[in-house]
PDB file of C-alpha atoms in Angstrom:
ATOM      1  CA  ALA A   1      78.058 106.576 114.306  1.00 83.00           C
ATOM      2  CA  GLN A   2      80.258 109.226 112.761  1.00 90.00           C
ATOM      3  CA  LYS A   3      79.813 110.856 109.378  1.00 95.00           C
ATOM      4  CA  VAL A   4      81.925 113.237 107.312  1.00 97.00           C
ATOM      5  CA  THR A   5      80.554 115.157 104.355  1.00 98.00           C
ATOM      6  CA  GLN A   6      82.670 116.831 101.724  1.00 98.00           C
ATOM      7  CA  ALA A   7      80.108 118.319  99.407  1.00 96.00           C
ATOM      8  CA  GLN A   8      82.607 119.560  96.823  1.00 97.00           C
ATOM      9  CA  THR A   9      83.478 116.664  94.555  1.00 97.00           C
ATOM     10  CA  GLU A  10      85.870 118.638  92.373  1.00 97.00           C
ATOM     11  CA  ILE A  11      87.263 122.166  92.428  1.00 98.00           C
ATOM     12  CA  SER A  12      89.302 123.719  89.655  1.00 97.00           C
ATOM     13  CA  VAL A  13      91.110 127.022  90.095  1.00 97.00           C
ATOM     14  CA  VAL A  14      93.891 128.876  88.398  1.00 97.00           C
ATOM     15  CA  GLU A  15      97.271 128.945  90.078  1.00 97.00           C
ATOM     16  CA  LYS A  16      97.702 131.639  92.759  1.00 97.00           C
ATOM     17  CA  GLU A  17      94.009 131.736  93.576  1.00 97.00           C
ATOM     18  CA  ASP A  18      92.895 130.993  97.119  1.00 97.00           C
ATOM     19  CA  VAL A  19      90.672 127.947  97.556  1.00 98.00           C
ATOM     20  CA  THR A  20      88.645 126.593 100.474  1.00 98.00           C
ATOM     21  CA  LEU A  21      87.696 122.951 100.891  1.00 98.00           C
ATOM     22  CA  ASP A  22      84.623 122.346 103.018  1.00 98.00           C
ATOM     23  CA  CYS A  23      84.151 119.606 105.592  1.00 98.00           C
ATOM     24  CA  VAL A  24      81.083 119.006 107.760  1.00 98.00           C
ATOM     25  CA  TYR A  25      81.028 116.243 110.345  1.00 98.00           C
ATOM     26  CA  GLU A  26      78.524 114.465 112.559  1.00 96.00           C
ATOM     27  CA  THR A  27      79.190 112.749 115.860  1.00 94.00           C
ATOM     28  CA  ARG A  28      77.425 112.361 119.187  1.00 93.00           C
ATOM     29  CA  ASP A  29      80.676 112.169 121.113  1.00 91.00           C
ATOM     30  CA  THR A  30      82.101 115.211 122.845  1.00 90.00           C
ATOM     31  CA  THR A  31      85.701 114.069 122.441  1.00 90.00           C
ATOM     32  CA  TYR A  32      86.848 113.461 118.919  1.00 91.00           C
ATOM     33  CA  TYR A  33      89.609 114.254 116.451  1.00 90.00           C
ATOM     34  CA  LEU A  34      89.435 115.805 113.020  1.00 93.00           C
ATOM     35  CA  PHE A  35      92.006 115.309 110.293  1.00 93.00           C
ATOM     36  CA  TRP A  36      92.902 116.404 106.818  1.00 96.00           C
ATOM     37  CA  TYR A  37      94.864 114.133 104.491  1.00 95.00           C
ATOM     38  CA  LYS A  38      96.186 114.766 100.995  1.00 96.00           C
ATOM     39  CA  GLN A  39      96.247 111.980  98.399  1.00 95.00           C
ATOM     40  CA  PRO A  40      98.420 112.737  95.375  1.00 93.00           C
ATOM     41  CA  PRO A  41      98.242 110.525  92.267  1.00 88.00           C
ATOM     42  CA  SER A  42     100.823 108.164  93.798  1.00 85.00           C
ATOM     43  CA  GLY A  43      98.093 107.012  96.187  1.00 86.00           C
ATOM     44  CA  GLU A  44      99.716 107.510  99.574  1.00 88.00           C
ATOM     45  CA  LEU A  45      97.665 109.466 102.075  1.00 92.00           C
ATOM     46  CA  VAL A  46      99.736 112.315 103.461  1.00 93.00           C
ATOM     47  CA  PHE A  47      98.800 113.659 106.875  1.00 91.00           C
ATOM     48  CA  LEU A  48      98.234 117.418 106.999  1.00 94.00           C
ATOM     49  CA  ILE A  49      96.648 118.236 110.346  1.00 91.00           C
ATOM     50  CA  ARG A  50      94.944 116.769 113.411  1.00 89.00           C
ATOM     51  CA  ARG A  51      92.698 118.816 115.666  1.00 90.00           C
ATOM     52  CA  ASN A  52      90.955 117.636 118.835  1.00 88.00           C
ATOM     53  CA  SER A  53      87.445 118.709 119.733  1.00 91.00           C
ATOM     54  CA  PHE A  54      88.556 120.864 122.643  1.00 89.00           C
ATOM     55  CA  ASP A  55      90.854 123.028 120.588  1.00 86.00           C
ATOM     56  CA  GLU A  56      88.952 125.418 118.361  1.00 85.00           C
ATOM     57  CA  GLN A  57      91.912 127.613 117.599  1.00 85.00           C
ATOM     58  CA  ASN A  58      92.420 128.122 113.925  1.00 86.00           C
ATOM     59  CA  GLU A  59      95.770 127.016 112.613  1.00 87.00           C
ATOM     60  CA  ILE A  60      98.031 128.322 109.894  1.00 88.00           C
ATOM     61  CA  SER A  61     100.930 126.445 108.384  1.00 89.00           C
ATOM     62  CA  GLY A  62     102.544 128.284 105.530  1.00 93.00           C
ATOM     63  CA  ARG A  63      99.976 128.582 102.760  1.00 95.00           C
ATOM     64  CA  TYR A  64      97.586 126.233 104.552  1.00 96.00           C
ATOM     65  CA  SER A  65      95.047 127.260 107.161  1.00 95.00           C
ATOM     66  CA  TRP A  66      92.235 125.464 108.933  1.00 95.00           C
ATOM     67  CA  ASN A  67      89.024 126.851 110.419  1.00 95.00           C
ATOM     68  CA  PHE A  68      87.378 124.647 113.057  1.00 95.00           C
ATOM     69  CA  GLN A  69      83.892 125.696 114.182  1.00 94.00           C
ATOM     70  CA  LYS A  70      82.071 123.379 116.563  1.00 93.00           C
ATOM     71  CA  SER A  71      78.915 125.501 116.338  1.00 93.00           C
ATOM     72  CA  THR A  72      78.515 124.519 112.704  1.00 95.00           C
ATOM     73  CA  SER A  73      80.356 121.156 112.919  1.00 96.00           C
ATOM     74  CA  SER A  74      82.748 122.286 110.239  1.00 97.00           C
ATOM     75  CA  PHE A  75      86.489 121.952 109.726  1.00 97.00           C
ATOM     76  CA  ASN A  76      87.351 123.825 106.548  1.00 97.00           C
ATOM     77  CA  PHE A  77      90.722 123.944 104.836  1.00 97.00           C
ATOM     78  CA  THR A  78      92.040 126.930 102.898  1.00 97.00           C
ATOM     79  CA  ILE A  79      95.013 127.006 100.566  1.00 97.00           C
ATOM     80  CA  THR A  80      96.294 130.497  99.908  1.00 97.00           C
ATOM     81  CA  ALA A  81      98.066 131.327  96.658  1.00 97.00           C
ATOM     82  CA  SER A  82      97.524 127.828  95.285  1.00 97.00           C
ATOM     83  CA  GLN A  83     100.239 126.060  93.304  1.00 97.00           C
ATOM     84  CA  VAL A  84     100.103 123.291  90.718  1.00 96.00           C
ATOM     85  CA  VAL A  85     101.736 120.936  93.250  1.00 95.00           C
ATOM     86  CA  ASP A  86      98.659 121.318  95.440  1.00 96.00           C
ATOM     87  CA  SER A  87      96.655 119.324  92.902  1.00 97.00           C
ATOM     88  CA  ALA A  88      95.456 116.180  94.667  1.00 97.00           C
ATOM     89  CA  VAL A  89      92.452 114.645  96.359  1.00 97.00           C
ATOM     90  CA  TYR A  90      91.942 115.990  99.868  1.00 98.00           C
ATOM     91  CA  PHE A  91      90.151 114.009 102.539  1.00 98.00           C
ATOM     92  CA  CYS A  92      88.628 115.168 105.777  1.00 97.00           C
ATOM     93  CA  ALA A  93      88.326 112.490 108.471  1.00 95.00           C
ATOM     94  CA  LEU A  94      86.941 112.004 111.963  1.00 93.00           C
ATOM     95  CA  SER A  95      87.920 109.643 114.770  1.00 90.00           C
ATOM     96  CA  LEU A  96      87.227 109.161 118.441  1.00 85.00           C
ATOM     97  CA  TYR A  97      90.926 108.484 118.906  1.00 76.00           C
ATOM     98  CA  SER A  98      93.999 110.398 117.862  1.00 69.00           C
ATOM     99  CA  GLY A  99      95.337 107.676 115.577  1.00 65.00           C
ATOM    100  CA  GLY A 100      92.138 105.963 114.587  1.00 65.00           C
ATOM    101  CA  GLY A 101      91.748 103.393 117.333  1.00 67.00           C
ATOM    102  CA  ALA A 102      89.110 100.715 117.435  1.00 66.00           C
ATOM    103  CA  ASP A 103      86.767 102.520 115.061  1.00 72.00           C
ATOM    104  CA  GLY A 104      89.405 103.696 112.643  1.00 85.00           C
ATOM    105  CA  LEU A 105      89.074 106.942 110.782  1.00 90.00           C
ATOM    106  CA  THR A 106      85.791 107.894 109.136  1.00 93.00           C
ATOM    107  CA  PHE A 107      86.608 109.628 105.882  1.00 96.00           C
ATOM    108  CA  GLY A 108      84.598 111.893 103.627  1.00 97.00           C
ATOM    109  CA  LYS A 109      84.440 111.140  99.922  1.00 97.00           C
ATOM    110  CA  GLY A 110      87.183 113.603  99.183  1.00 97.00           C
ATOM    111  CA  THR A 111      87.528 116.754  97.104  1.00 98.00           C
ATOM    112  CA  HIS A 112      89.558 116.565  93.927  1.00 97.00           C
ATOM    113  CA  LEU A 113      91.470 119.831  93.677  1.00 98.00           C
ATOM    114  CA  ILE A 114      92.836 120.820  90.297  1.00 97.00           C
ATOM    115  CA  ILE A 115      95.201 123.756  90.085  1.00 97.00           C
ATOM    116  CA  GLN A 116      95.635 124.961  86.545  1.00 96.00           C
ATOM    117  CA  PRO A 117      98.825 126.768  85.561  1.00 94.00           C
TER     118      PRO A 117
ATOM    119  CA  ASP B   1     112.776 104.377 104.311  1.00 54.00           C
ATOM    120  CA  THR B   2     111.015 104.458 107.667  1.00 76.00           C
ATOM    121  CA  GLY B   3     107.453 104.852 106.401  1.00 91.00           C
ATOM    122  CA  VAL B   4     104.678 102.279 106.130  1.00 94.00           C
ATOM    123  CA  SER B   5     105.516  99.776 103.413  1.00 95.00           C
ATOM    124  CA  GLN B   6     103.012  97.692 101.456  1.00 96.00           C
ATOM    125  CA  ASP B   7     103.651  94.843  99.074  1.00 97.00           C
ATOM    126  CA  PRO B   8     102.802  94.294  96.306  1.00 97.00           C
ATOM    127  CA  ARG B   9     101.876  97.693  94.927  1.00 95.00           C
ATOM    128  CA  HIS B  10      99.705  96.154  92.226  1.00 97.00           C
ATOM    129  CA  LYS B  11      98.008  92.789  91.951  1.00 98.00           C
ATOM    130  CA  ILE B  12      95.944  91.418  89.101  1.00 98.00           C
ATOM    131  CA  THR B  13      94.151  88.177  89.807  1.00 98.00           C
ATOM    132  CA  LYS B  14      91.467  86.030  88.275  1.00 97.00           C
ATOM    133  CA  ARG B  15      88.108  85.784  89.924  1.00 97.00           C
ATOM    134  CA  GLY B  16      88.011  82.970  92.445  1.00 97.00           C
ATOM    135  CA  GLN B  17      91.716  83.112  93.316  1.00 98.00           C
ATOM    136  CA  ASN B  18      93.050  83.934  96.774  1.00 98.00           C
ATOM    137  CA  VAL B  19      95.301  86.939  97.307  1.00 98.00           C
ATOM    138  CA  THR B  20      97.440  88.075 100.221  1.00 98.00           C
ATOM    139  CA  PHE B  21      98.833  91.527 100.854  1.00 98.00           C
ATOM    140  CA  ARG B  22     101.579  92.485 103.265  1.00 98.00           C
ATOM    141  CA  CYS B  23     102.018  95.622 105.375  1.00 97.00           C
ATOM    142  CA  ASP B  24     105.124  96.611 107.316  1.00 97.00           C
ATOM    143  CA  PRO B  25     104.287  99.428 109.729  1.00 95.00           C
ATOM    144  CA  ILE B  26     106.650 102.037 111.098  1.00 92.00           C
ATOM    145  CA  SER B  27     108.829 100.064 113.482  1.00 88.00           C
ATOM    146  CA  GLU B  28     107.862 101.659 116.790  1.00 83.00           C
ATOM    147  CA  HIS B  29     104.134 101.781 115.965  1.00 88.00           C
ATOM    148  CA  ASN B  30     102.127  99.097 117.737  1.00 88.00           C
ATOM    149  CA  ARG B  31      98.765  99.958 116.180  1.00 90.00           C
ATOM    150  CA  LEU B  32      98.010  98.842 112.639  1.00 93.00           C
ATOM    151  CA  TYR B  33      94.931  99.425 110.483  1.00 94.00           C
ATOM    152  CA  TRP B  34      93.634  98.181 107.163  1.00 96.00           C
ATOM    153  CA  TYR B  35      91.381 100.244 104.916  1.00 96.00           C
ATOM    154  CA  ARG B  36      89.783  99.713 101.514  1.00 97.00           C
ATOM    155  CA  GLN B  37      89.363 102.535  99.030  1.00 97.00           C
ATOM    156  CA  THR B  38      87.204 102.219  95.933  1.00 96.00           C
ATOM    157  CA  LEU B  39      87.250 104.662  93.047  1.00 92.00           C
ATOM    158  CA  GLY B  40      85.902 108.074  93.952  1.00 91.00           C
ATOM    159  CA  GLN B  41      85.433 107.214  97.609  1.00 94.00           C
ATOM    160  CA  GLY B  42      87.287 107.830 100.816  1.00 96.00           C
ATOM    161  CA  PRO B  43      89.069 104.984 102.578  1.00 95.00           C
ATOM    162  CA  GLU B  44      86.808 102.601 104.471  1.00 95.00           C
ATOM    163  CA  PHE B  45      88.045 101.113 107.753  1.00 93.00           C
ATOM    164  CA  LEU B  46      88.309  97.325 107.795  1.00 94.00           C
ATOM    165  CA  THR B  47      90.219  96.150 110.853  1.00 94.00           C
ATOM    166  CA  TYR B  48      92.603  97.161 113.635  1.00 90.00           C
ATOM    167  CA  PHE B  49      95.453  95.532 115.552  1.00 92.00           C
ATOM    168  CA  GLN B  50      97.126  96.545 118.755  1.00 90.00           C
ATOM    169  CA  ASN B  51     100.349  94.586 118.799  1.00 90.00           C
ATOM    170  CA  GLU B  52      99.334  91.076 117.707  1.00 89.00           C
ATOM    171  CA  ALA B  53      95.758  91.351 118.987  1.00 89.00           C
ATOM    172  CA  GLN B  54      93.048  92.025 116.444  1.00 89.00           C
ATOM    173  CA  LEU B  55      90.766  94.287 118.461  1.00 86.00           C
ATOM    174  CA  GLU B  56      88.255  95.124 115.761  1.00 82.00           C
ATOM    175  CA  LYS B  57      87.266  92.922 112.858  1.00 82.00           C
ATOM    176  CA  SER B  58      83.526  93.339 112.572  1.00 82.00           C
ATOM    177  CA  ARG B  59      84.026  95.799 109.733  1.00 84.00           C
ATOM    178  CA  LEU B  60      85.742  93.259 107.488  1.00 86.00           C
ATOM    179  CA  LEU B  61      83.566  93.107 104.405  1.00 84.00           C
ATOM    180  CA  SER B  62      82.769  89.403 104.463  1.00 90.00           C
ATOM    181  CA  ASP B  63      84.090  86.134 105.820  1.00 92.00           C
ATOM    182  CA  ARG B  64      86.292  85.924 102.736  1.00 96.00           C
ATOM    183  CA  PHE B  65      88.444  88.664 104.273  1.00 96.00           C
ATOM    184  CA  SER B  66      90.887  87.927 107.071  1.00 96.00           C
ATOM    185  CA  ALA B  67      93.903  89.640 108.569  1.00 96.00           C
ATOM    186  CA  GLU B  68      96.755  88.574 110.793  1.00 96.00           C
ATOM    187  CA  ARG B  69      99.611  90.163 112.658  1.00 95.00           C
ATOM    188  CA  PRO B  70     101.311  87.130 114.165  1.00 90.00           C
ATOM    189  CA  LYS B  71     104.271  88.731 115.908  1.00 86.00           C
ATOM    190  CA  GLY B  72     102.960  92.230 116.348  1.00 84.00           C
ATOM    191  CA  SER B  73     105.111  93.548 113.537  1.00 90.00           C
ATOM    192  CA  PHE B  74     104.044  93.081 109.902  1.00 96.00           C
ATOM    193  CA  SER B  75     100.479  92.223 108.963  1.00 97.00           C
ATOM    194  CA  THR B  76      98.808  90.359 106.118  1.00 97.00           C
ATOM    195  CA  LEU B  77      95.363  90.818 104.631  1.00 97.00           C
ATOM    196  CA  GLU B  78      93.961  87.831 102.748  1.00 97.00           C
ATOM    197  CA  ILE B  79      90.984  87.760 100.431  1.00 97.00           C
ATOM    198  CA  GLN B  80      89.729  84.306  99.514  1.00 97.00           C
ATOM    199  CA  ARG B  81      87.725  83.483  96.393  1.00 97.00           C
ATOM    200  CA  THR B  82      88.099  86.980  95.005  1.00 97.00           C
ATOM    201  CA  GLU B  83      85.189  88.661  93.249  1.00 97.00           C
ATOM    202  CA  GLN B  84      85.203  91.547  90.794  1.00 96.00           C
ATOM    203  CA  GLY B  85      83.731  93.777  93.495  1.00 95.00           C
ATOM    204  CA  ASP B  86      86.902  93.300  95.513  1.00 97.00           C
ATOM    205  CA  SER B  87      88.804  95.428  93.010  1.00 97.00           C
ATOM    206  CA  ALA B  88      90.025  98.407  95.015  1.00 97.00           C
ATOM    207  CA  MET B  89      93.020  99.987  96.711  1.00 97.00           C
ATOM    208  CA  TYR B  90      93.895  98.382 100.029  1.00 97.00           C
ATOM    209  CA  LEU B  91      95.637 100.750 102.407  1.00 96.00           C
ATOM    210  CA  CYS B  92      97.538 100.023 105.572  1.00 96.00           C
ATOM    211  CA  ALA B  93      98.241 102.552 108.310  1.00 93.00           C
ATOM    212  CA  SER B  94     100.042 102.546 111.641  1.00 91.00           C
ATOM    213  CA  SER B  95     100.118 104.776 114.703  1.00 88.00           C
ATOM    214  CA  PHE B  96     101.635 104.992 118.170  1.00 82.00           C
ATOM    215  CA  PRO B  97      99.529 105.557 121.279  1.00 72.00           C
ATOM    216  CA  GLY B  98     100.410 106.992 124.629  1.00 63.00           C
ATOM    217  CA  LEU B  99     102.106 110.271 125.315  1.00 53.00           C
ATOM    218  CA  LEU B 100     103.260 110.712 121.749  1.00 53.00           C
ATOM    219  CA  ASN B 101      99.851 109.722 120.493  1.00 59.00           C
ATOM    220  CA  THR B 102     100.609 110.017 116.819  1.00 70.00           C
ATOM    221  CA  GLU B 103      98.233 110.311 113.966  1.00 82.00           C
ATOM    222  CA  ALA B 104      97.924 107.403 111.523  1.00 86.00           C
ATOM    223  CA  PHE B 105     100.578 107.174 108.827  1.00 90.00           C
ATOM    224  CA  PHE B 106      99.524 105.462 105.621  1.00 92.00           C
ATOM    225  CA  GLY B 107     101.353 103.314 103.124  1.00 94.00           C
ATOM    226  CA  GLN B 108     101.062 103.704  99.357  1.00 92.00           C
ATOM    227  CA  GLY B 109      98.541 100.916  99.131  1.00 95.00           C
ATOM    228  CA  THR B 110      98.064  97.744  97.106  1.00 97.00           C
ATOM    229  CA  ARG B 111      95.845  98.142  94.077  1.00 96.00           C
ATOM    230  CA  LEU B 112      93.889  94.951  93.413  1.00 98.00           C
ATOM    231  CA  THR B 113      92.269  94.238  90.073  1.00 98.00           C
ATOM    232  CA  VAL B 114      90.073  91.149  89.794  1.00 98.00           C
ATOM    233  CA  VAL B 115      89.433  90.049  86.208  1.00 97.00           C
TER     234      VAL B 115
END
């Protein structure tokens, strides 16, 4: 069985600060996919990134960056120079398949990020 | 709009009534998923279709829950004899396998309130 832990329930920072959201996962499989989704108040889950277990390269996309470390089973997400529009609930998820497949996505409980102006 | 569409967005029902939700996936996506999300929790996987075949349904919460995708396009999720504990957001997602192998795209969900 897979498990995803997001220990930070809520984080509040002032705009322009950098913030890191932690994600720790558990799986016995050697091939798996990790995801981050953003859920704004409207409710729709917005895909941010997918990473497969064989690709440990860190990725940067604008103000967003992701640090994948298999040695510590972590897939952390950093927002640089945060903005009020970044306020949302962020979910880390794990799957044995790229889109979810027969087991679906296993989500963490989410981190509620509040960016104060 | 070419995203995943769910209807209705909100549903209030009395305990004991049956409810049905609809999901229209992205048109070229043949995989469709249903999830339930309760307050303060991440989405919880319920069931999965590949085309019209329901390949995983053991995670449906009880026998009061059922889902269909009769023609491999839209899907419905039905809850019979609703209970207050069924109050939650029900999310639908779709994806495309194969070479493109897309991630799952989610709809905006149907929020169910059982009174």
